[in-house]
Each structure stands twice: as structure tokens, then as C-alpha cells.
Amino acid sequence: MAVIAPTDFRKRKERRKWQGRAFFVLCLLAITVALGMLLVLLIYIGMKGWSHVNWSFISSFPSRHPDEAGIQSALLGSVYLVIIAGIVSFVLGVGAAVYLEEYAGRNRFARIAQINIANLAGVPSIVYGILGLEIFVRSMGLGKSLLAGGFTLALLILPIIIISAQEAIRAVPPSIREGGYALGASRWQTIWNLVLPQAFSGILTGVILSVSRAIGETAPLIVIGALTFVPFSPDGPLSRFSALPIQIFNWTARPQAGFQEAAAAGIIVLLIVLLGMNALAVILRNRLENRS
Amino acid sequence: MLQADPILQTKDLSVYYGANRVVTEVSLDVLRNRITAIIGPSGTGKSTLLRCFNRMNDLIPTFHLSGEVLFEGNNLYEPTVDATDIRYQIGMVFQRPNPFPKSIFDNVAFGPRINGYNGNLADLVEWSLQRAAIWDEVKDRLKSSALSLSGGQQQRLCIARTLAVEPTVILMDEPCSSLDPIATLAIEELMRELSEEYSIVIVTHNMQQAARVSNYTAFLMAEGDRVGQLVEFGESRQIFTNPQDERTEAYITGRFG
Ligand SMILES: Nc1ncnc2c1ncn2[C@@H]1O[C@H](COP(=O)(O)OP(=O)(O)OP(=O)(O)O)[C@@H](O)[C@H]1O
Ligand SMILES: [Mg+2]
């Protein structure tokens, strides 16, 4: 039988300490690189575009002259798209999540649906663009309209919304449901009056975060035929439209330095909108959670 | 003085979760305006039996039963019976207080609202809170969250919530197990008062509690594959002073279980 001398332990302890330190440095390096890249990106964009961001940039339509070009139509297009996508995906997503969590139990259909939803969340966005083109633009005859774009984005974020809504619903303790049933509440009354109000803040956070992902999507909108030059504001759900990322994409493809600046300015606006929506999600969640 | 007016009865009731039988051929009468205690070791189907009386087990997919459960003479498990109709006539108070994350008022008003009550809601809420002996403590803060109450207050609120739909039977599953001795005594006192108007069935692990508050006691036990069989049922005074079955005696004197 081998005898372990105390010195063996000491050596091992030395090595363990050393390993721990090396791992810590590695992690620190990783976060520094990640944050550093982000910082470089922000500084680069900021230097290039900040001087370009002003009211006339936000309130003007696109133009052939870089100094006059603005993002009003693209910004409005993005806002309308996001509102349509948000409402549609909220209604469908919550409905689907309630079905899967409260009604389906363990039946086969629900299991298959569940697996597919998880897979759909990973489908590339351009595929949703092709789907939107076939269904909304052509079959339903909506044309290359805001409505078609909004519906397409709604489909794109639907899987994530369903999954996050399911998690929010699952987080409501069973004792609350039992309390409702024990008073003679029907399933519908229990879900509507007890489960959904408690899950609401979680659901809303999921919706806002997914919608803020949708606002940056370019590929599916290009596929369904969003315009790059829209010298008018959208005047209804069937209006043709542009969107911020598409406008930015268009400008970056131009040779003139002025358009490069406009693109950087557009990115700044897009980032501000994004940050604003994420902040809204956090504020709403805190509000609603404090209230209950 | 066993008067022959049962409000709830089971006849040869066996309950299964999947293939697992957890209540075995129980025949039991719960008498009107009396407190009936169900005692027995852990896992012998006490909660399961209790939850048959208001069809709460319906929520468990694998649940099924054989035999009959009668409420005022009618079979509760007849296909034509709507479980939601049963549940507000046969209220239930749970082991852990489960107030809704709403105001105190809304907690009590919830039941009447969903059952379409069209009288004066404020009066009904006050009456229920008074019946549950918690009105004085909460009357100045009906609008604040029920979650701000202490555990004992929450449990009395849950009792008030149950009373607000005017049930005839109240089922209680270890209602005092998460409460301190003072809150426990308050609830026991309350049960005694309530039994003048309601029929109460209580599951408890606390022998003294069963002896103190109940008029009748049922003792459930597991023996081999006969889980949840009714060993003895009778007046509490007799069960606790002069049990007929030696297994009952062994259990109440703490020799097993
Ligand atoms: N939802 C369920 N699905 C499957 N089996 C269950 C379920 N609920 C309870 N059981 C089983 O049924 C048996 C009786 O459970 P029950 O909760 O009725 O016992 P109990 O007498 O109330 O126990 P305790 O005193 O610990 O509360 C146990 O073996 C338990 O594992
Ligand atoms: Mg139990």
C-alpha cells in the first residue's frame, strides 16, 4: 500500500491555486475582449455618426443628397412593424402557451408541438421571409405592405414568445390554481383571473425583448419586398414601407462618405430605440412585480 | 348520539393513481354539523380521501376510483355532475395558506364574483371575515395585499374566502401544520364555532387536535397492498379513550406511525 506523504498534498495544493488563478485570468480576458469589441464598435459608430443625428435627420425623408437624407419613413415603418408584430405575436403566443400549459396535458399533439416550437426558434430568419412572401404577400394578397411585414416578424418571434410565456405560466404556483378551483372556479376563470395576471409581467417582458430583436431584422423584410427608398410616411396598414435596418443597409452600400455617416447615424437611432425598449421591459416588470 | 343524518358518505370507495391503489374500500359517513377528523400515518391516503369529497382529484390525470361518494344522497361522480358546482358547496382549506396575490378584499370577493353573486359584496366580505375571526385585524387595510398578512392570518383569510361562497361542508387538510400554537388554537376555536352551521372534515397529524376539536374520528392505515383502509371509525371520545382495534390504540399512543 502506497503511503501518501504530506508533501504530496502540498504540491497538489500549489497546483490547484495556480490553476484557479489561470482560470480567473482567462475569464477576465474573455469578458474584456467581448466588452472591448462592443466598445470599439460603439466608439467607431459614435464618432462617425453622432454629428449627423439631429432633428432634421429624424424628420426628413431619404434623399439623393446625403446631407438632406433622413430616416422618418424608415423609423415610422419600424415602429408600425413592431406594433403589428407585437400585438399579433402576443395574442397568438399567449394563446398557444395557455393551451400547452393548461389544457394539453401530456397528449401526443402537445408533445409534437412543443418539440417543433423549440426547433422553430432556431430557424434562420430569412426562411420566415420566404414563408411571409408566399403566405401574406401572395396568397393572402396583402402585397408588400406593412401588414405583411408585421405578420412575418410576428411569426419570426412567435416561438420565443410562446416559450417565455410558458415559463411565466409555469412559474405560477399550483396552489394558486387549486385555491381557485376549490372555490368553484372553472378552468377558464382560474386561468383568466388567477394564472394570467400573475404571469403577465413575465409574458410582457418576453414580448418586449423578442420584439426588440425583431426591430433589427433585415433579411426577412428584404425578402418580402420592403423598399429602400420611401419618400412618404406609411399611411395605413396596407402601405408599402421601409424599415431602419433596411435603410441603413442601403446607405452602407453607397460609395459617398456622406451616406456612410448617415448609416452610422441610423445605427445610433436604432440602438437608442433598442435600449429604450429593453429599459421599458425592465421598468414594466419591476412595476408589475411590486404591485402584486 | 350517532344521529343518522350523513351529509357525505363513501361506499366501498377505492382510489387509484394509475395502477396504484391508495385508498382501499372505505365506507364512511360524515355527519351534518359535526367535525370529523381523519388521522393516520403519512402516505395512507388521507389527503386523497379528502380530495374525493370536492372532486379536487379530477385535476390529476391518472386519478380514478371505484365505489361511490355521496353528497346529500347523490353520487358526486355521476357523469351529469359538474365538478365546479360541487366545489363551492364543499369548500376546502389547504395545508399551506394559499391567498391569491390580490388585496384582502379581492381574496374574499373572488369566490362570490366568479359564482355570479349579485348581492352586496362589501357586506358579504365583512360577514365572511367576521365569521373567520379576522375582521378586526384587517378591517382597516382591506385594500392591502393578502401576502402582507402573517401565516395564521393568511390561513384565516383562506377560511373567510371559503365561507364567502356559503358552502355547506368545509374540508381542511392539515390547516394548522404551518402555524404556531397560538394561531392553531385560534383556528380550532373557529372550527368549533363554525361547526354549528357547517359540516367539517379535517385531516390532521396532531392527535391532541383531533381529540380536542372533532366529534368523530376515522383512522386510516396501510397494511401490505391495502393502503388507505379504514381501520376504525367512531366517536372521537371513544377512539381516543377506548379504541376497539389494537392498531388504533398502537397509533394513538404513539407506538408506531
Ligand atoms: N398526484 C399523485 N400522483 C400519484 N400518486 C400520488 C399523488 N398524490 C399522492 N399520491 C400517492 O398516494 C398515496 C397517498 O397520498 P396522500 O397524499 O393521500 O397521503 P396522506 O395520508 O395525505 O399523507 P400525508 O400525511 O403525508 O399528507 C401516497 O403513496 C402518494 O405517494
Ligand atoms: Mg396529506
Coordinates of C-alpha atoms and ligand atoms in Angstrom, one line a residue:
Chain A
M1 CA 0.0 0.0 0.0
A2 CA 1.4 3.3 -1.0
V3 CA 1.9 5.9 1.7
I4 CA 1.0 9.5 0.8
A5 CA 3.4 11.9 2.3
P6 CA 2.1 15.3 3.4
T7 CA 4.4 17.0 0.8
D8 CA 2.3 15.4 -2.0
F9 CA -0.7 17.3 -0.7
R10 CA 1.2 20.5 -0.6
K11 CA 2.3 20.1 -4.2
R12 CA -1.3 19.5 -5.3
K13 CA -2.5 22.5 -3.3
E14 CA 0.1 24.6 -5.1
R15 CA -1.1 23.5 -8.4
R16 CA -4.7 24.0 -7.5
K17 CA -4.0 27.6 -6.5
W18 CA -2.2 28.2 -9.8
Q19 CA -5.0 26.6 -11.8
G20 CA -7.6 28.7 -10.1
R21 CA -5.7 31.9 -10.9
A22 CA -5.1 30.9 -14.5
F23 CA -8.8 30.2 -14.9
F24 CA -9.7 33.6 -13.4
V25 CA -7.4 35.4 -15.8
L26 CA -8.9 33.5 -18.7
C27 CA -12.4 34.6 -17.8
L28 CA -11.3 38.1 -17.3
L29 CA -9.7 38.1 -20.7
A30 CA -12.9 36.8 -22.3
I31 CA -15.1 39.5 -20.8
T32 CA -12.5 42.2 -21.7
V33 CA -12.4 41.1 -25.3
A34 CA -16.2 40.8 -25.5
L35 CA -16.8 44.2 -24.0
G36 CA -13.8 45.7 -25.7
M37 CA -15.2 44.8 -29.2
L38 CA -18.6 46.3 -28.3
L39 CA -16.9 49.5 -27.0
V40 CA -14.8 49.8 -30.2
L41 CA -18.0 49.3 -32.3
L42 CA -19.8 52.0 -30.3
I43 CA -17.0 54.5 -30.4
Y44 CA -16.5 53.9 -34.1
I45 CA -20.2 54.4 -34.9
G46 CA -20.5 57.3 -32.5
M47 CA -17.6 59.2 -33.9
K48 CA -18.8 58.7 -37.4
G49 CA -22.5 59.3 -37.0
W50 CA -23.1 61.3 -33.8
S51 CA -22.8 64.7 -35.6
H52 CA -25.3 63.5 -38.1
V53 CA -28.0 62.7 -35.6
N54 CA -30.3 65.7 -35.3
W55 CA -33.9 66.5 -35.7
S56 CA -33.8 67.1 -39.4
F57 CA -32.2 63.7 -39.8
I58 CA -35.0 62.1 -37.9
S59 CA -37.8 64.1 -39.6
S60 CA -36.6 64.0 -43.3
F61 CA -37.3 61.5 -46.0
P62 CA -34.5 59.7 -47.8
S63 CA -32.8 61.7 -50.5
R64 CA -30.2 61.5 -53.2
H65 CA -28.1 64.1 -51.3
P66 CA -26.5 62.6 -48.2
D67 CA -26.8 65.8 -46.2
E68 CA -30.6 66.0 -46.8
A69 CA -31.2 62.3 -46.3
G70 CA -33.3 61.3 -43.3
I71 CA -35.0 58.4 -41.7
Q72 CA -38.5 59.4 -41.0
S73 CA -40.2 56.9 -43.2
A74 CA -37.9 54.1 -42.1
L75 CA -38.3 54.9 -38.4
L76 CA -42.1 55.1 -38.7
G77 CA -42.0 51.8 -40.7
S78 CA -40.1 50.1 -38.0
V79 CA -42.4 51.4 -35.3
Y80 CA -45.5 50.2 -37.1
L81 CA -43.9 46.9 -37.9
V82 CA -43.1 46.3 -34.3
I83 CA -46.5 47.3 -33.1
I84 CA -48.2 44.9 -35.5
A85 CA -45.7 42.1 -34.8
G86 CA -46.0 42.7 -31.0
I87 CA -49.8 42.6 -30.9
V88 CA -50.1 39.6 -33.2
S89 CA -47.4 37.6 -31.5
F90 CA -48.7 38.5 -28.1
V91 CA -52.2 37.2 -28.8
L92 CA -51.1 34.1 -30.6
G93 CA -48.2 33.4 -28.3
V94 CA -50.2 33.7 -25.1
G95 CA -53.0 31.6 -26.5
A96 CA -50.6 28.8 -27.6
A97 CA -48.8 28.9 -24.2
V98 CA -52.0 28.7 -22.3
Y99 CA -53.1 25.7 -24.4
L100 CA -49.8 23.9 -23.9
E101 CA -49.6 24.6 -20.2
E102 CA -53.2 24.4 -19.0
Y103 CA -55.2 22.4 -21.5
A104 CA -53.0 20.0 -23.4
G105 CA -51.7 17.8 -20.6
R106 CA -49.4 15.2 -21.9
N107 CA -51.1 14.3 -25.2
R108 CA -49.2 13.5 -28.3
F109 CA -50.2 16.6 -30.2
A110 CA -48.9 18.8 -27.5
R111 CA -45.6 16.9 -27.3
I112 CA -45.0 17.2 -31.0
A113 CA -46.0 20.9 -30.9
Q114 CA -43.6 21.5 -28.1
I115 CA -40.6 20.0 -29.9
N116 CA -41.4 21.9 -33.0
I117 CA -41.7 25.2 -31.2
A118 CA -38.3 24.7 -29.8
N119 CA -36.9 23.9 -33.3
L120 CA -38.7 26.8 -34.9
A121 CA -36.9 29.2 -32.6
G122 CA -33.7 28.2 -34.3
V123 CA -34.9 28.6 -37.9
P124 CA -32.9 31.3 -39.8
S125 CA -35.0 34.5 -40.2
I126 CA -34.7 34.5 -44.0
V127 CA -36.8 31.3 -44.1
Y128 CA -39.6 33.2 -42.3
G129 CA -39.1 35.9 -45.0
I130 CA -39.8 33.3 -47.7
L131 CA -42.8 32.0 -45.8
G132 CA -44.2 35.5 -45.4
L133 CA -43.7 36.2 -49.1
E134 CA -45.7 33.1 -50.1
I135 CA -48.5 33.4 -47.5
F136 CA -49.0 37.0 -46.6
V137 CA -47.8 38.8 -49.7
R138 CA -49.0 36.4 -52.4
S139 CA -51.7 34.0 -51.1
M140 CA -53.5 36.4 -48.7
G141 CA -52.9 39.3 -51.2
L142 CA -51.6 41.7 -48.7
G143 CA -48.9 42.8 -51.1
K144 CA -45.6 44.2 -50.0
S145 CA -47.3 46.0 -47.1
L146 CA -46.6 46.9 -43.5
L147 CA -49.2 44.3 -42.5
A148 CA -47.4 41.5 -44.4
G149 CA -44.1 42.7 -42.9
G150 CA -45.5 42.8 -39.4
F151 CA -47.1 39.4 -39.7
T152 CA -43.8 37.9 -40.9
L153 CA -41.9 39.4 -38.0
A154 CA -44.7 38.1 -35.7
L155 CA -44.1 34.6 -37.0
L156 CA -40.4 35.0 -36.5
I157 CA -40.6 35.9 -32.8
L158 CA -43.7 33.7 -32.0
P159 CA -41.7 30.6 -30.9
I160 CA -39.6 32.7 -28.4
I161 CA -42.8 34.3 -27.1
I162 CA -44.5 31.0 -26.7
I163 CA -41.6 29.6 -24.8
S164 CA -41.2 32.6 -22.5
A165 CA -44.9 32.8 -21.9
Q166 CA -45.0 29.1 -21.0
E167 CA -42.2 29.7 -18.5
A168 CA -44.1 32.6 -16.9
I169 CA -47.3 30.5 -16.7
R170 CA -45.4 27.5 -15.2
A171 CA -43.9 29.8 -12.6
V172 CA -47.4 30.4 -11.1
P173 CA -47.6 28.0 -8.1
P174 CA -50.1 25.2 -8.4
S175 CA -51.5 26.2 -5.0
I176 CA -53.0 29.3 -6.6
R177 CA -54.8 27.3 -9.2
E178 CA -56.0 24.8 -6.5
G179 CA -57.3 27.8 -4.5
G180 CA -59.3 28.9 -7.5
Y181 CA -60.7 25.5 -8.3
A182 CA -61.7 24.9 -4.7
L183 CA -63.9 28.0 -4.8
G184 CA -65.8 26.6 -7.8
A185 CA -63.9 28.5 -10.5
S186 CA -64.0 26.9 -13.9
R187 CA -60.7 26.3 -15.7
W188 CA -61.3 29.4 -17.8
Q189 CA -62.0 31.6 -14.8
T190 CA -58.9 30.2 -13.0
I191 CA -56.6 30.9 -16.0
W192 CA -58.1 34.3 -16.7
N193 CA -58.4 35.7 -13.2
L194 CA -55.5 34.0 -11.4
V195 CA -52.9 32.5 -13.6
L196 CA -52.6 35.1 -16.4
P197 CA -52.5 38.2 -14.1
Q198 CA -49.6 36.6 -12.2
A199 CA -47.8 35.5 -15.3
F200 CA -48.4 38.8 -17.0
S201 CA -45.2 40.7 -16.2
G202 CA -43.1 37.7 -17.3
I203 CA -45.1 37.4 -20.5
L204 CA -44.8 41.1 -21.2
T205 CA -41.0 41.1 -20.7
G206 CA -40.7 38.2 -23.1
V207 CA -42.8 40.0 -25.7
I208 CA -40.8 43.3 -25.5
L209 CA -37.5 41.5 -25.6
S210 CA -38.5 39.5 -28.7
V211 CA -39.9 42.5 -30.4
S212 CA -36.7 44.4 -29.8
R213 CA -35.0 41.5 -31.6
A214 CA -37.5 41.8 -34.5
I215 CA -36.7 45.5 -34.9
G216 CA -33.2 44.7 -36.0
E217 CA -34.2 42.1 -38.6
T218 CA -33.3 42.9 -42.2
A219 CA -33.3 39.7 -44.2
P220 CA -37.0 38.7 -44.0
L221 CA -38.1 42.2 -44.8
I222 CA -35.9 42.3 -47.9
V223 CA -37.4 39.0 -49.0
I224 CA -41.0 40.2 -48.7
G225 CA -40.1 43.3 -50.6
A226 CA -39.6 46.2 -48.2
L227 CA -38.5 49.4 -50.1
T228 CA -35.2 51.1 -49.7
F229 CA -36.3 54.5 -50.9
V230 CA -39.6 55.7 -49.4
P231 CA -40.2 59.4 -49.7
F232 CA -43.5 59.2 -47.8
S233 CA -44.8 58.2 -44.4
P234 CA -46.8 54.9 -44.2
D235 CA -50.5 55.9 -44.5
G236 CA -52.2 52.7 -43.4
P237 CA -51.6 49.0 -42.8
L238 CA -51.5 48.2 -46.5
S239 CA -49.0 50.9 -47.3
R240 CA -45.6 50.0 -48.7
F241 CA -42.8 50.6 -46.2
S242 CA -39.2 50.7 -45.4
A243 CA -37.5 49.9 -42.0
L244 CA -34.5 51.2 -40.2
P245 CA -32.1 48.3 -40.8
I246 CA -33.0 48.3 -44.5
Q247 CA -32.3 52.0 -44.8
I248 CA -29.0 51.5 -43.0
F249 CA -28.1 48.6 -45.2
N250 CA -28.9 50.7 -48.3
W251 CA -26.8 53.6 -47.2
T252 CA -23.8 51.5 -46.3
A253 CA -23.8 50.2 -49.9
R254 CA -23.3 53.7 -51.3
P255 CA -19.9 55.0 -52.1
Q256 CA -20.3 58.6 -50.8
A257 CA -18.8 59.3 -47.4
G258 CA -21.9 61.3 -46.5
F259 CA -24.1 58.2 -46.8
Q260 CA -21.6 56.3 -44.6
E261 CA -22.2 58.9 -41.9
A262 CA -26.0 58.7 -42.4
A263 CA -25.7 54.9 -42.0
A264 CA -23.8 55.4 -38.7
A265 CA -26.4 57.9 -37.5
G266 CA -29.2 55.4 -38.4
I267 CA -27.4 52.8 -36.4
I268 CA -27.3 55.1 -33.4
V269 CA -31.1 55.8 -33.7
L270 CA -31.7 52.0 -33.9
L271 CA -29.6 51.3 -30.9
I272 CA -31.4 54.1 -28.9
V273 CA -34.8 52.6 -29.8
L274 CA -33.5 49.1 -28.8
L275 CA -32.1 50.3 -25.5
G276 CA -35.4 52.2 -24.8
M277 CA -37.5 49.1 -25.4
N278 CA -35.3 47.0 -23.1
A279 CA -35.4 49.6 -20.4
L280 CA -39.2 49.6 -20.8
A281 CA -39.3 45.9 -20.3
V282 CA -37.3 46.1 -17.1
I283 CA -39.4 49.0 -15.8
L284 CA -42.7 47.3 -16.6
R285 CA -41.5 44.1 -14.9
N286 CA -40.5 45.9 -11.7
R287 CA -43.7 47.9 -11.6
L288 CA -45.9 44.9 -12.0
E289 CA -44.0 42.7 -9.6
N290 CA -44.1 45.4 -6.9
R291 CA -47.8 45.8 -7.4
S292 CA -48.7 42.2 -6.6
Chain B
M1 CA -75.5 10.1 19.9
L2 CA -74.9 9.0 16.4
Q3 CA -77.7 10.7 14.6
A4 CA -78.5 9.3 11.2
D5 CA -78.1 12.3 9.0
P6 CA -75.0 11.9 6.9
I7 CA -74.1 14.8 4.6
L8 CA -71.2 13.0 2.9
Q9 CA -70.8 9.2 2.5
T10 CA -68.4 6.9 0.8
K11 CA -69.4 3.4 -0.1
D12 CA -66.7 0.9 -0.9
L13 CA -64.5 3.7 -2.1
S14 CA -61.2 2.7 -3.7
V15 CA -59.0 5.4 -5.2
Y16 CA -56.2 4.8 -7.7
Y17 CA -53.4 6.8 -9.2
G18 CA -52.7 4.9 -12.3
A19 CA -52.4 1.3 -11.2
N20 CA -51.6 2.3 -7.6
R21 CA -54.4 1.9 -5.1
V22 CA -54.0 4.4 -2.3
V23 CA -57.5 4.3 -0.7
T24 CA -59.0 0.8 -0.2
E25 CA -62.7 0.1 0.2
V26 CA -63.5 2.9 2.6
S27 CA -67.1 3.2 3.7
L28 CA -67.6 6.2 5.9
D29 CA -70.4 8.6 7.0
V30 CA -69.7 12.3 7.6
L31 CA -72.5 13.7 9.8
R32 CA -74.1 17.1 9.3
N33 CA -72.9 19.9 11.6
R34 CA -70.2 17.7 13.1
I35 CA -66.4 17.8 12.9
T36 CA -65.0 14.6 11.5
A37 CA -61.2 14.1 11.8
I38 CA -59.2 11.8 9.6
I39 CA -56.0 10.6 11.2
G40 CA -53.3 8.1 10.2
P41 CA -49.7 7.7 9.3
S42 CA -48.1 9.6 6.4
G43 CA -48.9 8.4 2.9
T44 CA -52.1 6.4 3.8
G45 CA -54.4 8.3 1.6
K46 CA -55.9 10.9 4.0
S47 CA -55.5 13.8 1.6
T48 CA -56.6 11.7 -1.3
L49 CA -59.8 10.7 0.5
L50 CA -60.5 14.3 1.5
R51 CA -60.0 15.5 -2.1
C52 CA -62.5 13.0 -3.3
F53 CA -65.2 14.9 -1.5
N54 CA -64.9 18.0 -3.6
R55 CA -63.5 16.3 -6.7
M56 CA -60.2 18.1 -6.5
N57 CA -58.5 14.8 -7.6
D58 CA -60.1 15.3 -11.0
L59 CA -57.2 17.6 -11.7
I60 CA -54.8 14.7 -11.6
P61 CA -54.8 12.9 -14.9
T62 CA -54.0 9.4 -13.6
F63 CA -56.7 9.5 -10.9
H64 CA -59.7 7.1 -11.0
L65 CA -61.9 5.5 -8.4
S66 CA -64.4 2.7 -7.8
G67 CA -67.3 2.7 -5.4
E68 CA -69.4 5.8 -4.5
V69 CA -69.1 9.2 -2.9
L70 CA -72.5 10.6 -2.0
F71 CA -73.3 14.2 -1.1
E72 CA -76.7 14.6 0.4
G73 CA -77.5 11.2 -1.1
N74 CA -76.4 12.0 -4.7
N75 CA -73.4 10.4 -6.3
L76 CA -70.7 13.1 -6.8
Y77 CA -69.1 11.2 -9.6
E78 CA -72.2 10.8 -11.7
P79 CA -71.3 11.9 -15.3
T80 CA -74.0 14.6 -15.2
V81 CA -72.5 16.3 -12.1
D82 CA -70.4 19.4 -12.8
A83 CA -67.4 19.5 -10.5
T84 CA -67.4 23.3 -10.3
D85 CA -70.9 23.2 -8.9
I86 CA -69.7 20.8 -6.2
R87 CA -66.7 22.8 -5.2
Y88 CA -68.4 25.9 -4.0
Q89 CA -70.8 23.8 -1.9
I90 CA -68.0 21.8 -0.5
G91 CA -65.2 24.3 0.3
M92 CA -61.5 23.4 1.0
V93 CA -58.8 24.9 3.1
F94 CA -55.3 23.7 2.3
Q95 CA -52.3 22.7 4.3
R96 CA -50.3 25.8 3.4
P97 CA -52.2 29.1 3.3
N98 CA -52.6 30.0 -0.3
P99 CA -54.0 33.5 -0.6
F100 CA -54.2 34.9 -4.1
P101 CA -51.7 37.8 -4.8
K102 CA -54.5 40.3 -4.6
S103 CA -55.9 42.6 -2.0
I104 CA -57.5 41.1 1.2
F105 CA -60.9 42.3 -0.1
D106 CA -60.4 40.7 -3.5
N107 CA -59.4 37.4 -2.0
V108 CA -62.7 37.1 -0.2
A109 CA -64.7 38.6 -3.1
F110 CA -63.1 36.2 -5.6
G111 CA -65.4 33.3 -5.0
P112 CA -68.7 35.3 -4.9
R113 CA -67.7 37.1 -8.1
I114 CA -66.9 34.0 -10.1
N115 CA -70.0 32.3 -8.9
G116 CA -72.2 35.3 -10.1
Y117 CA -73.1 36.7 -6.7
N118 CA -75.3 39.8 -7.2
G119 CA -75.9 40.9 -3.6
N120 CA -73.9 43.5 -1.7
L121 CA -70.3 42.3 -2.0
A122 CA -68.9 44.6 0.7
D123 CA -71.4 43.2 3.3
L124 CA -70.6 39.6 2.3
V125 CA -66.9 40.2 2.6
E126 CA -67.3 41.7 6.0
W127 CA -69.5 38.9 7.2
S128 CA -67.1 36.3 5.9
L129 CA -64.1 38.0 7.6
Q130 CA -66.1 38.2 10.8
R131 CA -67.0 34.6 10.7
A132 CA -63.4 33.7 10.2
A133 CA -62.4 35.8 13.3
I134 CA -60.1 38.1 11.3
W135 CA -62.2 41.1 10.6
D136 CA -60.8 43.2 13.5
E137 CA -57.3 42.7 12.3
V138 CA -57.8 43.6 8.7
K139 CA -60.8 45.9 8.6
D140 CA -58.6 49.0 8.2
R141 CA -56.5 47.6 5.4
L142 CA -58.8 45.6 3.1
K143 CA -57.1 47.1 0.1
S144 CA -53.6 46.0 1.1
S145 CA -52.1 42.7 -0.3
A146 CA -53.1 39.5 1.3
L147 CA -49.5 38.4 1.1
S148 CA -48.6 41.1 3.8
L149 CA -50.5 39.0 6.4
S150 CA -48.9 36.6 8.8
G151 CA -49.2 32.9 8.2
G152 CA -52.0 32.5 10.8
Q153 CA -53.9 35.5 9.4
Q154 CA -53.5 34.2 5.9
Q155 CA -55.0 30.8 6.9
R156 CA -58.0 32.6 8.5
L157 CA -58.3 34.7 5.3
C158 CA -58.4 31.5 3.3
I159 CA -61.2 30.2 5.6
A160 CA -63.0 33.5 5.1
R161 CA -62.6 33.1 1.4
T162 CA -64.1 29.6 1.6
L163 CA -67.0 30.9 3.8
A164 CA -67.8 33.7 1.3
V165 CA -69.3 31.2 -1.2
E166 CA -71.6 29.8 1.5
P167 CA -70.6 26.2 1.4
T168 CA -72.3 23.5 3.5
V169 CA -69.2 21.4 4.0
I170 CA -65.7 22.6 4.7
L171 CA -62.7 20.3 4.1
M172 CA -59.5 21.1 5.8
D173 CA -56.2 19.3 5.0
E174 CA -53.8 19.9 7.9
P175 CA -54.9 23.5 8.2
C176 CA -52.7 24.2 11.2
S177 CA -49.5 22.4 10.2
S178 CA -47.7 25.6 9.2
L179 CA -48.9 27.6 12.2
D180 CA -47.7 28.3 15.7
P181 CA -49.6 27.0 18.7
I182 CA -51.5 30.3 19.3
A183 CA -52.7 30.6 15.7
T184 CA -53.6 26.9 15.9
L185 CA -55.8 27.4 18.9
A186 CA -57.5 30.3 17.2
I187 CA -58.3 28.1 14.2
E188 CA -59.5 25.3 16.4
E189 CA -61.8 27.7 18.3
L190 CA -63.0 28.9 15.0
M191 CA -63.8 25.4 13.8
R192 CA -65.9 24.7 16.9
E193 CA -67.9 27.8 16.2
L194 CA -68.3 27.0 12.5
S195 CA -69.5 23.5 13.2
E196 CA -72.8 24.9 14.4
E197 CA -73.6 25.8 10.8
Y198 CA -71.2 23.8 8.7
S199 CA -70.1 20.2 8.5
I200 CA -66.3 20.0 8.8
V201 CA -63.8 17.3 7.8
I202 CA -60.3 17.8 8.9
V203 CA -57.1 15.8 8.2
T204 CA -54.6 16.1 11.0
H205 CA -51.4 14.6 12.2
N206 CA -51.9 16.1 15.6
M207 CA -53.7 13.6 17.9
Q208 CA -54.4 16.2 20.6
Q209 CA -56.0 18.4 17.9
A210 CA -58.2 15.6 16.7
A211 CA -59.2 14.8 20.3
R212 CA -59.8 18.4 21.1
V213 CA -62.0 19.5 18.2
S214 CA -63.5 16.6 16.5
N215 CA -66.8 14.8 17.2
Y216 CA -65.9 11.7 15.1
T217 CA -62.6 10.3 14.1
A218 CA -61.6 8.0 11.2
F219 CA -58.3 6.1 11.4
L220 CA -56.7 5.1 8.1
M221 CA -53.8 2.8 7.8
A222 CA -51.7 0.8 5.3
E223 CA -51.2 -2.9 5.6
G224 CA -49.4 -4.6 2.7
D225 CA -51.1 -3.6 -0.5
R226 CA -54.2 -2.5 1.3
V227 CA -53.1 1.2 1.5
G228 CA -55.6 3.6 2.9
Q229 CA -58.0 1.2 4.6
L230 CA -60.4 2.4 7.3
V231 CA -59.3 0.6 10.5
E232 CA -61.7 2.3 12.9
F233 CA -64.4 5.0 12.8
G234 CA -66.4 6.3 15.7
E235 CA -66.9 9.0 18.2
S236 CA -63.7 10.7 19.0
R237 CA -64.1 10.3 22.7
Q238 CA -64.3 6.6 22.3
I239 CA -61.5 6.3 19.7
F240 CA -59.1 8.3 21.9
T241 CA -60.0 6.7 25.3
N242 CA -61.1 3.2 24.4
P243 CA -60.2 2.2 20.9
Q244 CA -61.7 -1.1 19.7
D245 CA -58.9 -2.0 17.4
E246 CA -55.4 -2.6 18.8
R247 CA -53.8 -1.0 15.7
T248 CA -55.7 2.2 16.5
E249 CA -54.5 2.0 20.1
A250 CA -50.9 1.5 19.0
Y251 CA -51.1 4.5 16.7
I252 CA -52.8 7.0 19.1
T253 CA -50.4 6.0 21.9
G254 CA -47.5 6.7 19.6
R255 CA -46.2 3.2 19.3
F256 CA -46.0 3.3 15.6
G257 CA -46.6 5.6 12.6
Ligands
LIG1 N1 -50.8 13.2 -7.7 C1 -50.4 11.9 -7.3 N2 -50.0 11.0 -8.3 C2 -49.6 9.8 -7.9 N3 -49.6 9.4 -6.6 C3 -50.0 10.2 -5.7 C4 -50.4 11.5 -6.0 N4 -50.7 12.2 -4.8 C5 -50.5 11.2 -3.8 N5 -50.1 10.1 -4.3 C6 -49.7 8.9 -3.6 O1 -50.9 8.4 -2.9 C7 -50.5 8.0 -1.6 C8 -51.4 8.7 -0.6 O2 -51.1 10.1 -0.6 P1 -51.9 11.1 0.3 O3 -51.3 12.4 0.0 O4 -53.3 10.9 0.2 O5 -51.4 10.7 1.7 P2 -51.6 11.4 3.1 O6 -52.2 10.4 4.0 O7 -52.3 12.6 3.0 O8 -50.1 11.6 3.6 P3 -49.6 12.8 4.5 O9 -50.0 12.6 5.9 O10 -48.1 12.7 4.3 O11 -50.1 14.1 3.9 C9 -49.1 8.2 -1.4 O12 -48.4 7.0 -1.6 C10 -48.7 9.2 -2.5 O13 -47.4 8.9 -3.0
MG2 MG -51.8 14.7 3.1

